[in-house]
């Protein structure tokens, strides 16, 4: 049985607790659901150089890929911002690489949930070799 959206959001909240964001104080948690019902989570990890900072969505994807998972159906993203926050441009491209039509579930601190498909958020995303 597949886990539901609320459960996926809970995984993202757990990951958010590990966010390392001393510079921005913007803690982000993400949880990816794979086609075969596994969950891989991530949090943002900042760096004193700023440029080496990595977003929660990206650490979730890299965590999954390191464990052999590449097909994702959903990602839940949580922050402490009142309104739901959508993934940044680089994260959109990282997600697009593996599952261009995955569902994005963003949740704000108010509990409001916004859902959108990556194909809507990042249409015609970059591919090194375009499919015909
Ligand atoms: N951040 C994410 O984790 N995901 C995004 O999609 C946008 C931004 C992080 C990066 C940085 O640690 C903090 O949020 C402020 O930009």
CSV table of N, CA and C and ligand atoms in Angstrom, one decimal:
chain,number,residue,atom,x,y,z
A,1,UNK,N,0.8,-1.2,0.0
A,1,UNK,CA,0.0,0.0,0.0
A,1,UNK,C,0.9,1.3,0.0
A,2,UNK,N,0.5,2.2,-0.8
A,2,UNK,CA,1.3,3.4,-0.9
A,2,UNK,C,1.1,4.4,0.3
A,3,UNK,N,2.1,5.1,0.7
A,3,UNK,CA,1.9,6.0,1.8
A,3,UNK,C,1.1,7.2,1.3
A,4,UNK,N,0.3,7.9,2.1
A,4,UNK,CA,-0.5,9.0,1.6
A,4,UNK,C,0.3,10.3,1.7
A,5,UNK,N,-0.3,11.4,1.2
A,5,UNK,CA,0.4,12.7,1.2
A,5,UNK,C,0.8,13.2,2.6
A,6,UNK,N,-0.1,13.0,3.5
A,6,UNK,CA,0.1,13.5,4.9
A,6,UNK,C,1.3,12.7,5.5
A,7,UNK,N,1.4,11.5,5.2
A,7,UNK,CA,2.6,10.7,5.7
A,7,UNK,C,3.9,11.2,5.1
A,8,UNK,N,3.8,11.5,3.8
A,8,UNK,CA,5.0,12.0,3.1
A,8,UNK,C,5.5,13.3,3.7
A,9,UNK,N,4.5,14.1,3.9
A,9,UNK,CA,4.8,15.4,4.6
A,9,UNK,C,5.4,15.2,5.9
A,10,UNK,N,5.0,14.3,6.7
A,10,UNK,CA,5.6,14.0,8.0
A,10,UNK,C,7.1,13.6,7.8
A,11,UNK,N,7.4,12.8,6.8
A,11,UNK,CA,8.8,12.5,6.5
A,11,UNK,C,9.6,13.8,6.2
A,12,UNK,N,9.0,14.7,5.5
A,12,UNK,CA,9.7,16.0,5.1
A,12,UNK,C,9.9,16.8,6.4
A,13,UNK,N,8.9,16.8,7.3
A,13,UNK,CA,9.0,17.5,8.6
A,13,UNK,C,10.1,16.9,9.4
A,14,UNK,N,10.3,15.6,9.4
A,14,UNK,CA,11.3,15.0,10.2
A,14,UNK,C,12.7,15.4,9.6
A,15,UNK,N,12.8,15.4,8.3
A,15,UNK,CA,14.1,15.8,7.7
A,15,UNK,C,14.4,17.3,8.0
A,16,UNK,N,13.3,18.1,8.0
A,16,UNK,CA,13.5,19.6,8.2
A,16,UNK,C,14.2,19.8,9.6
A,17,UNK,N,14.0,18.9,10.5
A,17,UNK,CA,14.6,19.0,11.9
A,17,UNK,C,16.1,19.0,11.8
A,18,UNK,N,16.6,18.3,10.7
A,18,UNK,CA,18.1,18.2,10.5
A,18,UNK,C,18.7,19.3,9.6
A,19,UNK,N,17.9,20.2,9.2
A,19,UNK,CA,18.4,21.3,8.3
A,19,UNK,C,19.5,22.0,8.9
A,20,UNK,N,20.6,22.3,8.1
A,20,UNK,CA,21.7,23.1,8.7
A,20,UNK,C,21.6,24.4,7.9
A,21,UNK,N,21.0,25.4,8.5
A,21,UNK,CA,20.8,26.7,7.9
A,21,UNK,C,21.1,27.8,8.8
A,22,UNK,N,22.4,27.9,9.3
A,22,UNK,CA,22.7,29.0,10.3
A,22,UNK,C,22.8,30.4,9.7
A,23,UNK,N,22.9,30.4,8.3
A,23,UNK,CA,23.0,31.7,7.7
A,23,UNK,C,21.7,32.3,7.3
A,24,UNK,N,20.9,31.5,6.6
A,24,UNK,CA,19.5,32.0,6.2
A,24,UNK,C,18.5,31.8,7.3
A,25,UNK,N,18.7,30.8,8.2
A,25,UNK,CA,17.7,30.4,9.2
A,25,UNK,C,16.4,30.0,8.5
A,26,UNK,N,16.6,29.5,7.3
A,26,UNK,CA,15.4,29.1,6.5
A,26,UNK,C,15.5,27.5,6.4
A,27,UNK,N,14.9,26.8,7.3
A,27,UNK,CA,15.0,25.4,7.3
A,27,UNK,C,14.0,24.7,6.4
A,28,UNK,N,14.6,23.8,5.6
A,28,UNK,CA,13.7,23.2,4.6
A,28,UNK,C,13.9,21.7,4.7
A,29,UNK,N,12.7,21.0,4.6
A,29,UNK,CA,12.8,19.5,4.6
A,29,UNK,C,12.0,19.0,3.3
A,30,UNK,N,12.5,17.9,2.8
A,30,UNK,CA,11.9,17.3,1.6
A,30,UNK,C,11.8,15.8,1.7
A,31,UNK,N,10.8,15.2,1.1
A,31,UNK,CA,10.7,13.8,1.1
A,31,UNK,C,10.2,13.3,-0.2
A,32,UNK,N,10.9,12.4,-0.8
A,32,UNK,CA,10.6,11.9,-2.2
A,32,UNK,C,9.9,10.5,-2.0
A,33,UNK,N,8.9,10.3,-2.8
A,33,UNK,CA,8.3,9.0,-2.9
A,33,UNK,C,8.7,8.3,-4.2
A,34,UNK,N,9.1,7.1,-4.1
A,34,UNK,CA,9.5,6.4,-5.4
A,34,UNK,C,8.4,5.6,-5.9
A,35,UNK,N,8.5,5.2,-7.1
A,35,UNK,CA,7.4,4.4,-7.8
A,35,UNK,C,7.2,3.1,-7.0
A,36,UNK,N,8.2,2.6,-6.4
A,36,UNK,CA,8.0,1.3,-5.6
A,36,UNK,C,7.8,1.6,-4.1
A,37,UNK,N,7.3,2.8,-3.8
A,37,UNK,CA,6.9,3.1,-2.5
A,37,UNK,C,8.0,3.3,-1.4
A,38,UNK,N,9.1,3.7,-1.8
A,38,UNK,CA,10.2,4.0,-0.8
A,38,UNK,C,10.2,5.5,-0.6
A,39,UNK,N,10.7,5.9,0.6
A,39,UNK,CA,10.8,7.3,0.9
A,39,UNK,C,12.3,7.7,1.1
A,40,UNK,N,12.7,8.8,0.4
A,40,UNK,CA,14.1,9.3,0.7
A,40,UNK,C,13.9,10.8,1.0
A,41,UNK,N,14.5,11.1,2.1
A,41,UNK,CA,14.3,12.5,2.5
A,41,UNK,C,15.7,13.3,2.4
A,42,UNK,N,15.5,14.6,2.6
A,42,UNK,CA,16.7,15.5,2.5
A,42,UNK,C,16.4,16.8,3.2
A,43,UNK,N,17.5,17.5,3.6
A,43,UNK,CA,17.3,18.9,4.2
A,43,UNK,C,18.3,19.8,3.5
A,44,UNK,N,18.1,21.1,3.7
A,44,UNK,CA,19.2,22.0,3.1
A,44,UNK,C,20.4,22.0,4.0
A,45,UNK,N,21.5,22.1,3.4
A,45,UNK,CA,22.8,22.1,4.1
A,45,UNK,C,23.6,23.3,3.6
A,46,UNK,N,23.7,24.4,4.5
A,46,UNK,CA,24.4,25.6,4.0
A,46,UNK,C,25.9,25.5,4.3
A,47,UNK,N,26.6,26.5,3.7
A,47,UNK,CA,28.0,26.5,3.8
A,47,UNK,C,28.5,28.0,3.9
A,48,UNK,N,29.6,28.2,4.7
A,48,UNK,CA,30.1,29.5,4.9
A,48,UNK,C,30.4,30.2,3.6
A,49,UNK,N,30.7,29.5,2.5
A,49,UNK,CA,30.9,30.1,1.2
A,49,UNK,C,29.6,30.5,0.5
A,50,UNK,N,28.5,30.1,1.1
A,50,UNK,CA,27.2,30.4,0.5
A,50,UNK,C,27.0,29.6,-0.8
A,51,UNK,N,27.9,29.7,-1.7
A,51,UNK,CA,27.8,29.0,-3.0
A,51,UNK,C,27.7,27.5,-2.9
A,52,UNK,N,28.3,27.0,-1.9
A,52,UNK,CA,28.3,25.5,-1.7
A,52,UNK,C,27.1,25.0,-1.0
A,53,UNK,N,26.2,25.9,-0.7
A,53,UNK,CA,24.9,25.5,-0.1
A,53,UNK,C,24.1,24.6,-1.0
A,54,UNK,N,23.4,23.6,-0.4
A,54,UNK,CA,22.6,22.7,-1.2
A,54,UNK,C,21.2,22.6,-0.6
A,55,UNK,N,20.3,22.6,-1.5
A,55,UNK,CA,18.8,22.7,-1.1
A,55,UNK,C,18.3,21.3,-0.7
A,56,UNK,N,17.3,21.3,0.1
A,56,UNK,CA,16.7,20.1,0.6
A,56,UNK,C,16.2,19.1,-0.5
A,57,UNK,N,15.6,19.7,-1.6
A,57,UNK,CA,15.1,18.8,-2.7
A,57,UNK,C,16.3,18.1,-3.3
A,58,UNK,N,17.4,18.8,-3.4
A,58,UNK,CA,18.6,18.2,-4.1
A,58,UNK,C,19.2,17.1,-3.2
A,59,UNK,N,19.3,17.3,-1.9
A,59,UNK,CA,19.9,16.3,-1.0
A,59,UNK,C,18.9,15.1,-1.0
A,60,UNK,N,17.6,15.3,-1.1
A,60,UNK,CA,16.7,14.2,-1.2
A,60,UNK,C,16.9,13.3,-2.4
A,61,UNK,N,17.1,14.0,-3.6
A,61,UNK,CA,17.3,13.3,-4.8
A,61,UNK,C,18.6,12.6,-4.8
A,62,UNK,N,19.7,13.2,-4.3
A,62,UNK,CA,21.0,12.5,-4.3
A,62,UNK,C,21.0,11.4,-3.3
A,63,UNK,N,20.3,11.5,-2.2
A,63,UNK,CA,20.1,10.4,-1.2
A,63,UNK,C,19.5,9.2,-1.9
A,64,UNK,N,18.4,9.5,-2.7
A,64,UNK,CA,17.7,8.4,-3.4
A,64,UNK,C,18.6,7.8,-4.4
A,65,UNK,N,19.2,8.6,-5.2
A,65,UNK,CA,20.1,8.0,-6.3
A,65,UNK,C,21.2,7.2,-5.8
A,66,UNK,N,21.8,7.6,-4.6
A,66,UNK,CA,22.8,6.9,-4.0
A,66,UNK,C,22.3,5.5,-3.5
A,67,UNK,N,21.0,5.4,-3.3
A,67,UNK,CA,20.4,4.1,-2.9
A,67,UNK,C,19.8,3.4,-4.1
A,68,UNK,N,20.1,3.8,-5.3
A,68,UNK,CA,19.6,3.1,-6.5
A,68,UNK,C,18.2,3.4,-6.9
A,69,UNK,N,17.6,4.5,-6.4
A,69,UNK,CA,16.2,4.9,-6.8
A,69,UNK,C,16.3,6.0,-7.7
A,70,UNK,N,15.5,6.0,-8.8
A,70,UNK,CA,15.5,7.0,-9.8
A,70,UNK,C,14.1,7.4,-10.3
A,71,UNK,N,13.1,6.7,-10.0
A,71,UNK,CA,11.8,7.0,-10.5
A,71,UNK,C,10.9,7.5,-9.3
A,72,UNK,N,10.5,8.7,-9.4
A,72,UNK,CA,9.8,9.4,-8.3
A,72,UNK,C,8.4,9.8,-8.7
A,73,UNK,N,7.4,9.6,-7.8
A,73,UNK,CA,6.1,10.0,-8.1
A,73,UNK,C,5.7,11.3,-7.5
A,74,UNK,N,6.3,11.6,-6.3
A,74,UNK,CA,6.0,12.8,-5.5
A,74,UNK,C,7.1,13.3,-4.7
A,75,UNK,N,7.1,14.6,-4.4
A,75,UNK,CA,8.0,15.2,-3.4
A,75,UNK,C,7.2,16.1,-2.5
A,76,UNK,N,7.4,15.9,-1.2
A,76,UNK,CA,6.8,16.9,-0.3
A,76,UNK,C,7.9,17.8,0.2
A,77,UNK,N,7.6,19.1,0.3
A,77,UNK,CA,8.5,20.1,0.7
A,77,UNK,C,7.9,21.0,1.8
A,78,UNK,N,8.6,21.1,2.9
A,78,UNK,CA,8.1,21.9,4.1
A,78,UNK,C,9.1,22.9,4.5
A,79,UNK,N,8.6,24.1,4.9
A,79,UNK,CA,9.4,25.1,5.4
A,79,UNK,C,8.6,25.8,6.6
A,80,UNK,N,9.3,26.8,7.2
A,80,UNK,CA,8.5,27.5,8.3
A,80,UNK,C,7.9,28.7,7.7
A,81,UNK,N,7.9,28.9,6.4
A,81,UNK,CA,7.2,30.0,5.8
A,81,UNK,C,5.7,29.8,5.9
A,82,UNK,N,5.0,30.9,6.1
A,82,UNK,CA,3.6,30.8,6.2
A,82,UNK,C,2.9,30.1,5.0
A,83,UNK,N,3.3,30.6,3.8
A,83,UNK,CA,2.7,30.1,2.6
A,83,UNK,C,3.6,29.0,2.1
A,84,UNK,N,3.1,28.0,1.3
A,84,UNK,CA,3.9,27.0,0.7
A,84,UNK,C,5.0,27.5,-0.2
A,85,UNK,N,6.2,26.9,-0.2
A,85,UNK,CA,7.3,27.4,-1.0
A,85,UNK,C,7.6,26.4,-2.1
A,86,UNK,N,7.7,26.8,-3.3
A,86,UNK,CA,8.0,26.0,-4.5
A,86,UNK,C,9.5,25.8,-4.7
A,87,UNK,N,9.9,24.7,-5.2
A,87,UNK,CA,11.4,24.5,-5.4
A,87,UNK,C,12.0,25.5,-6.3
A,88,UNK,N,13.3,25.9,-6.0
A,88,UNK,CA,14.0,26.9,-6.8
A,88,UNK,C,14.3,26.3,-8.2
A,89,UNK,N,14.9,27.1,-9.1
A,89,UNK,CA,15.1,26.7,-10.4
A,89,UNK,C,16.1,25.5,-10.6
A,90,UNK,N,17.1,25.5,-9.8
A,90,UNK,CA,18.1,24.4,-9.9
A,90,UNK,C,17.4,23.1,-9.4
A,91,UNK,N,16.7,23.2,-8.4
A,91,UNK,CA,16.0,22.0,-7.8
A,91,UNK,C,15.0,21.5,-8.9
A,92,UNK,N,14.3,22.4,-9.6
A,92,UNK,CA,13.4,22.0,-10.6
A,92,UNK,C,14.1,21.2,-11.7
A,93,UNK,N,15.3,21.6,-12.0
A,93,UNK,CA,16.1,20.9,-13.1
A,93,UNK,C,16.5,19.5,-12.5
A,94,UNK,N,17.0,19.5,-11.3
A,94,UNK,CA,17.4,18.2,-10.7
A,94,UNK,C,16.3,17.2,-10.6
A,95,UNK,N,15.1,17.7,-10.2
A,95,UNK,CA,13.9,16.8,-10.2
A,95,UNK,C,13.5,16.4,-11.6
A,96,UNK,N,13.6,17.3,-12.5
A,96,UNK,CA,13.2,17.0,-13.9
A,96,UNK,C,14.1,15.9,-14.6
A,97,UNK,N,15.3,15.9,-14.2
A,97,UNK,CA,16.3,14.9,-14.7
A,97,UNK,C,15.7,13.5,-14.5
A,98,UNK,N,15.0,13.2,-13.4
A,98,UNK,CA,14.6,11.9,-13.1
A,98,UNK,C,13.1,11.6,-13.4
A,99,UNK,N,12.3,12.6,-13.0
A,99,UNK,CA,10.8,12.3,-13.1
A,99,UNK,C,10.1,13.6,-13.5
A,100,UNK,N,10.1,14.0,-14.8
A,100,UNK,CA,9.6,15.3,-15.2
A,100,UNK,C,8.1,15.5,-14.9
A,101,UNK,N,7.4,14.5,-14.6
A,101,UNK,CA,5.9,14.7,-14.4
A,101,UNK,C,5.6,14.4,-12.9
A,102,UNK,N,6.6,14.4,-12.0
A,102,UNK,CA,6.2,14.1,-10.6
A,102,UNK,C,5.4,15.2,-10.0
A,103,UNK,N,4.7,14.8,-8.9
A,103,UNK,CA,3.8,15.8,-8.2
A,103,UNK,C,4.6,16.5,-7.1
A,104,UNK,N,4.4,17.8,-7.0
A,104,UNK,CA,5.1,18.5,-6.0
A,104,UNK,C,4.0,18.9,-4.9
A,105,UNK,N,4.3,18.6,-3.7
A,105,UNK,CA,3.4,19.0,-2.6
A,105,UNK,C,4.1,19.9,-1.7
A,106,UNK,N,3.8,21.2,-1.7
A,106,UNK,CA,4.4,22.1,-0.8
A,106,UNK,C,3.5,22.5,0.3
A,107,UNK,N,4.1,22.5,1.5
A,107,UNK,CA,3.3,22.8,2.7
A,107,UNK,C,3.9,24.0,3.5
A,108,UNK,N,3.1,25.0,3.8
A,108,UNK,CA,3.5,26.1,4.6
A,108,UNK,C,3.3,25.8,6.1
A,109,UNK,N,3.8,26.8,6.9
A,109,UNK,CA,3.7,26.6,8.4
A,109,UNK,C,2.2,26.7,8.8
A,110,UNK,N,1.4,27.3,8.0
A,110,UNK,CA,0.0,27.4,8.3
A,110,UNK,C,-0.7,26.1,8.1
A,111,UNK,N,0.0,25.2,7.4
A,111,UNK,CA,-0.6,23.9,7.1
A,111,UNK,C,-1.2,23.8,5.7
A,112,UNK,N,-1.2,25.0,5.1
A,112,UNK,CA,-1.8,25.0,3.7
A,112,UNK,C,-0.9,24.2,2.7
A,113,UNK,N,-1.6,23.4,2.0
A,113,UNK,CA,-0.9,22.5,1.1
A,113,UNK,C,-1.2,22.9,-0.4
A,114,UNK,N,-0.1,23.0,-1.2
A,114,UNK,CA,-0.3,23.4,-2.6
A,114,UNK,C,0.3,22.3,-3.4
A,115,UNK,N,-0.4,21.8,-4.4
A,115,UNK,CA,0.0,20.7,-5.2
A,115,UNK,C,0.1,21.1,-6.7
A,116,UNK,N,1.2,20.7,-7.3
A,116,UNK,CA,1.4,21.1,-8.7
A,116,UNK,C,2.3,20.0,-9.4
A,117,UNK,N,2.1,19.8,-10.6
A,117,UNK,CA,3.0,18.9,-11.3
A,117,UNK,C,4.3,19.6,-11.8
A,118,UNK,N,5.4,18.9,-11.7
A,118,UNK,CA,6.7,19.5,-12.2
A,118,UNK,C,6.6,19.9,-13.6
A,119,UNK,N,5.8,19.2,-14.4
A,119,UNK,CA,5.7,19.5,-15.8
A,119,UNK,C,5.0,20.9,-16.0
A,120,UNK,N,4.2,21.3,-15.0
A,120,UNK,CA,3.6,22.6,-15.1
A,120,UNK,C,4.5,23.7,-14.6
A,121,UNK,N,5.3,23.3,-13.6
A,121,UNK,CA,6.2,24.3,-12.9
A,121,UNK,C,7.5,24.5,-13.8
A,122,UNK,N,7.9,23.4,-14.5
A,122,UNK,CA,9.1,23.5,-15.3
A,122,UNK,C,8.9,22.8,-16.6
A,123,UNK,N,8.1,23.5,-17.5
A,123,UNK,CA,7.8,22.9,-18.8
A,123,UNK,C,9.0,23.0,-19.7
A,124,UNK,N,9.1,22.0,-20.6
A,124,UNK,CA,10.2,22.0,-21.6
A,124,UNK,C,11.6,22.2,-20.9
A,125,UNK,N,11.8,21.4,-19.8
A,125,UNK,CA,13.0,21.5,-19.0
A,125,UNK,C,14.2,21.1,-19.9
A,126,UNK,N,15.4,21.5,-19.4
A,126,UNK,CA,16.6,21.2,-20.2
A,126,UNK,C,17.0,19.7,-20.2
A,127,UNK,N,17.3,19.2,-21.3
A,127,UNK,CA,17.9,17.9,-21.5
A,127,UNK,C,19.1,18.0,-22.4
A,128,UNK,N,20.2,17.3,-22.0
A,128,UNK,CA,21.4,17.4,-22.9
A,128,UNK,C,21.1,16.8,-24.3
A,129,UNK,N,20.3,15.6,-24.2
A,129,UNK,CA,19.9,15.0,-25.5
A,129,UNK,C,18.4,15.0,-25.5
A,130,UNK,N,17.8,15.9,-26.3
A,130,UNK,CA,16.4,16.0,-26.4
A,130,UNK,C,15.8,14.8,-27.0
A,131,UNK,N,14.7,14.3,-26.4
A,131,UNK,CA,14.0,13.2,-27.0
A,131,UNK,C,13.2,13.7,-28.2
A,132,UNK,N,13.1,12.9,-29.3
A,132,UNK,CA,12.3,13.4,-30.5
A,132,UNK,C,10.9,13.4,-30.1
B,1,LIG,N1,16.4,26.2,-0.2
B,1,LIG,C1,15.9,24.9,-0.4
B,1,LIG,O1,16.3,24.1,0.4
B,1,LIG,N2,15.1,24.7,-1.4
B,1,LIG,C2,14.7,25.6,-2.3
B,1,LIG,O2,14.0,25.2,-3.3
B,1,LIG,C3,15.1,27.0,-2.2
B,1,LIG,C4,16.0,27.3,-1.1
B,1,LIG,C5,17.3,26.6,0.9
B,1,LIG,C6,18.7,27.0,0.4
B,1,LIG,C7,19.1,27.8,1.6
B,1,LIG,O3,19.7,27.0,2.6
B,1,LIG,C8,17.9,28.4,2.1
B,1,LIG,O4,16.8,27.7,1.6
B,1,LIG,C9,17.7,29.9,1.7
B,1,LIG,O5,17.7,30.1,0.4
